C-alpha positions as a printed Julia matrix, in Angstrom:
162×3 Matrix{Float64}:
  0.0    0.0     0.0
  1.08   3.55   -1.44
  1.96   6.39    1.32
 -0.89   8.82    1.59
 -0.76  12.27    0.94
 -2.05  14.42    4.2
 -2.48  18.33    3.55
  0.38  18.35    5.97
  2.71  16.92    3.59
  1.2   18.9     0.29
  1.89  22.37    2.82
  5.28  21.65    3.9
  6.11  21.18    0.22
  4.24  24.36   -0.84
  6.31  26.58    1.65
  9.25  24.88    0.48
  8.9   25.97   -2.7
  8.35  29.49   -1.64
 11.44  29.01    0.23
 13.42  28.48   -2.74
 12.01  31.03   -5.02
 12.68  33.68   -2.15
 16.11  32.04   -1.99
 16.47  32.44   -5.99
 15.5   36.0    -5.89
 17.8   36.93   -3.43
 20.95  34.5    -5.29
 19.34  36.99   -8.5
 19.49  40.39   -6.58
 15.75  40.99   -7.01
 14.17  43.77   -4.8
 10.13  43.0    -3.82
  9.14  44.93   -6.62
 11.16  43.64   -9.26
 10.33  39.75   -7.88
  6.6   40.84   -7.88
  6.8   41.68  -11.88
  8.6   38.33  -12.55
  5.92  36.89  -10.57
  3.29  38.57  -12.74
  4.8   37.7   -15.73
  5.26  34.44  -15.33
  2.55  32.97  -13.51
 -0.29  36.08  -13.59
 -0.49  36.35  -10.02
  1.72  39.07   -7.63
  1.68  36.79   -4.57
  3.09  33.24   -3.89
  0.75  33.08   -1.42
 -2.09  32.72   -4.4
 -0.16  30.65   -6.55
 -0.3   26.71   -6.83
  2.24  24.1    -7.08
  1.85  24.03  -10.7
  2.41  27.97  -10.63
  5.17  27.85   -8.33
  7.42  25.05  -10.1
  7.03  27.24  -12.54
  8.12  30.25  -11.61
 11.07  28.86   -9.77
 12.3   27.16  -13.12
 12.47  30.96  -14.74
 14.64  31.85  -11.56
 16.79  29.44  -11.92
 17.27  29.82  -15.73
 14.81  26.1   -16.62
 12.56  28.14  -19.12
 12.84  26.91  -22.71
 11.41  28.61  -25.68
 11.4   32.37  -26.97
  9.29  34.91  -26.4
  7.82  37.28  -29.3
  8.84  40.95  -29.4
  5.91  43.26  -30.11
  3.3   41.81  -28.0
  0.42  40.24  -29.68
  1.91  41.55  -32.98
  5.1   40.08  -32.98
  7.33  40.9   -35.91
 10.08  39.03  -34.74
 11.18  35.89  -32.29
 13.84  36.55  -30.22
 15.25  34.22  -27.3
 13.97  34.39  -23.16
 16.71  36.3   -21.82
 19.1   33.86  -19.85
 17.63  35.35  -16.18
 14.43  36.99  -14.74
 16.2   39.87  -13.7
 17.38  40.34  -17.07
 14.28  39.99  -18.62
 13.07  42.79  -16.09
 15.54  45.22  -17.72
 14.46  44.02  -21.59
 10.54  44.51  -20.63
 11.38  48.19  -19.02
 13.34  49.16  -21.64
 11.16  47.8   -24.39
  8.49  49.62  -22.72
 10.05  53.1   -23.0
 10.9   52.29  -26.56
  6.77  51.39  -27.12
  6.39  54.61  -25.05
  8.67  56.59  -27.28
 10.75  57.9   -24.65
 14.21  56.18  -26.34
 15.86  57.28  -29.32
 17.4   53.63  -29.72
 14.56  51.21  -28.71
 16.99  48.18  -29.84
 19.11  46.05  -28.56
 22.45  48.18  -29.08
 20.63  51.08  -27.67
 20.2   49.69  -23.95
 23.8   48.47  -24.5
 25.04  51.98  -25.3
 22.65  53.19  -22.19
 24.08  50.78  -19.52
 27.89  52.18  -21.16
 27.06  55.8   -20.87
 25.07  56.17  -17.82
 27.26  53.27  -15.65
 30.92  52.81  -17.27
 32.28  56.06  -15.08
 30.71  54.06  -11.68
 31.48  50.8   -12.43
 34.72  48.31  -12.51
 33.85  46.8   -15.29
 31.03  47.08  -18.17
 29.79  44.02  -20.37
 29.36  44.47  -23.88
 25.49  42.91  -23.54
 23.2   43.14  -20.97
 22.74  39.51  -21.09
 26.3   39.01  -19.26
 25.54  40.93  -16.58
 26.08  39.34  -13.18
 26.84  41.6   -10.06
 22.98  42.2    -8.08
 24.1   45.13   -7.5
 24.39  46.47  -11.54
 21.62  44.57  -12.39
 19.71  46.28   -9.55
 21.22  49.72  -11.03
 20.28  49.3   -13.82
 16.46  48.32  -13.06
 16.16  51.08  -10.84
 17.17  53.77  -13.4
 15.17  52.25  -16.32
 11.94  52.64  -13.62
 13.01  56.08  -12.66
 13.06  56.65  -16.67
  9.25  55.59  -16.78
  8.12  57.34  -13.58
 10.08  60.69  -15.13
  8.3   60.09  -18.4
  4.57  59.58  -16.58
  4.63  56.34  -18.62
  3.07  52.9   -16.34
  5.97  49.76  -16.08
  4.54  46.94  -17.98
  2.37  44.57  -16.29
């Protein structure tokens, strides 16, 4: 005869997860806000607290770099295919900056213009600048980095994508 599951068991594994994704968040240098977006995007809801096992397997495989797949720039429109960038946090600073460029607000709504951005705004403050954003490491850039792009959008009077 099998083991039986008890709500006990089901719970302890629930929080568990929660653990971890906390745990990969912090590893990913993700403030509340930033983790809330990835949240959003990936599984629809803000809180763990709302989100099932299904939900939270999956959002701890796009912390810890497990999604597959592309994702289509332009929204529903989608012109072109492009690959998930390698991290959430990452993909954070693509959806804020592709945002302003929807917006408008960026002369250089590509690729090469972010890279130029993080070069001109961060090179004379930090010890060393990647040529992509994708090879970004240090929390503490990445966390830079988000926080200017939402300063950009709150200076602008433009919402953060959802």
């Amino acid at each position: 005869m099998g083991k039986v599951k008890t709500a006990s068991t089901d719970d302890a594994k629930r929080r568990a997860m929660i653990r971890a994704c906390h745990a990969a968040c912090r590893h990913l240098g993700l403030d509340t806000d930033a983790r809330h977006d990835v949240q959003i995007s990936v599984t629809g809801r803000a809180s763990m607290r709302d989100m099932g096992p299904t939900d939270l397997a999956r959002l701890l495989d796009h912390l810890n770099g497990r999604t597959g797949g592309g994702s289509q720039a332009g929204g529903a429109r989608g012109r072109r295919w492009h690959a998930a960038a390698p991290r959430a946090d990452l993909g954070l600073i693509h959806a804020l900056w592709g945002e302003l460029g929807r917006k408008g607000a960026l002369a250089r709504p590509d690729r090469a213009g972010l890279n130029a951005f993080i070069r001109a705004r961060f090179g004379p403050h930090w010890s060393c600048i990647p040529l992509d954003v994708d090879a970004l490491t240090n929390p503490r850039c990445i966390t830079d980095v988000i926080r200017a792009l939402r300063a950009m959008l709150a200076r602008t009077g433009r919402d953060e994508p959802s």
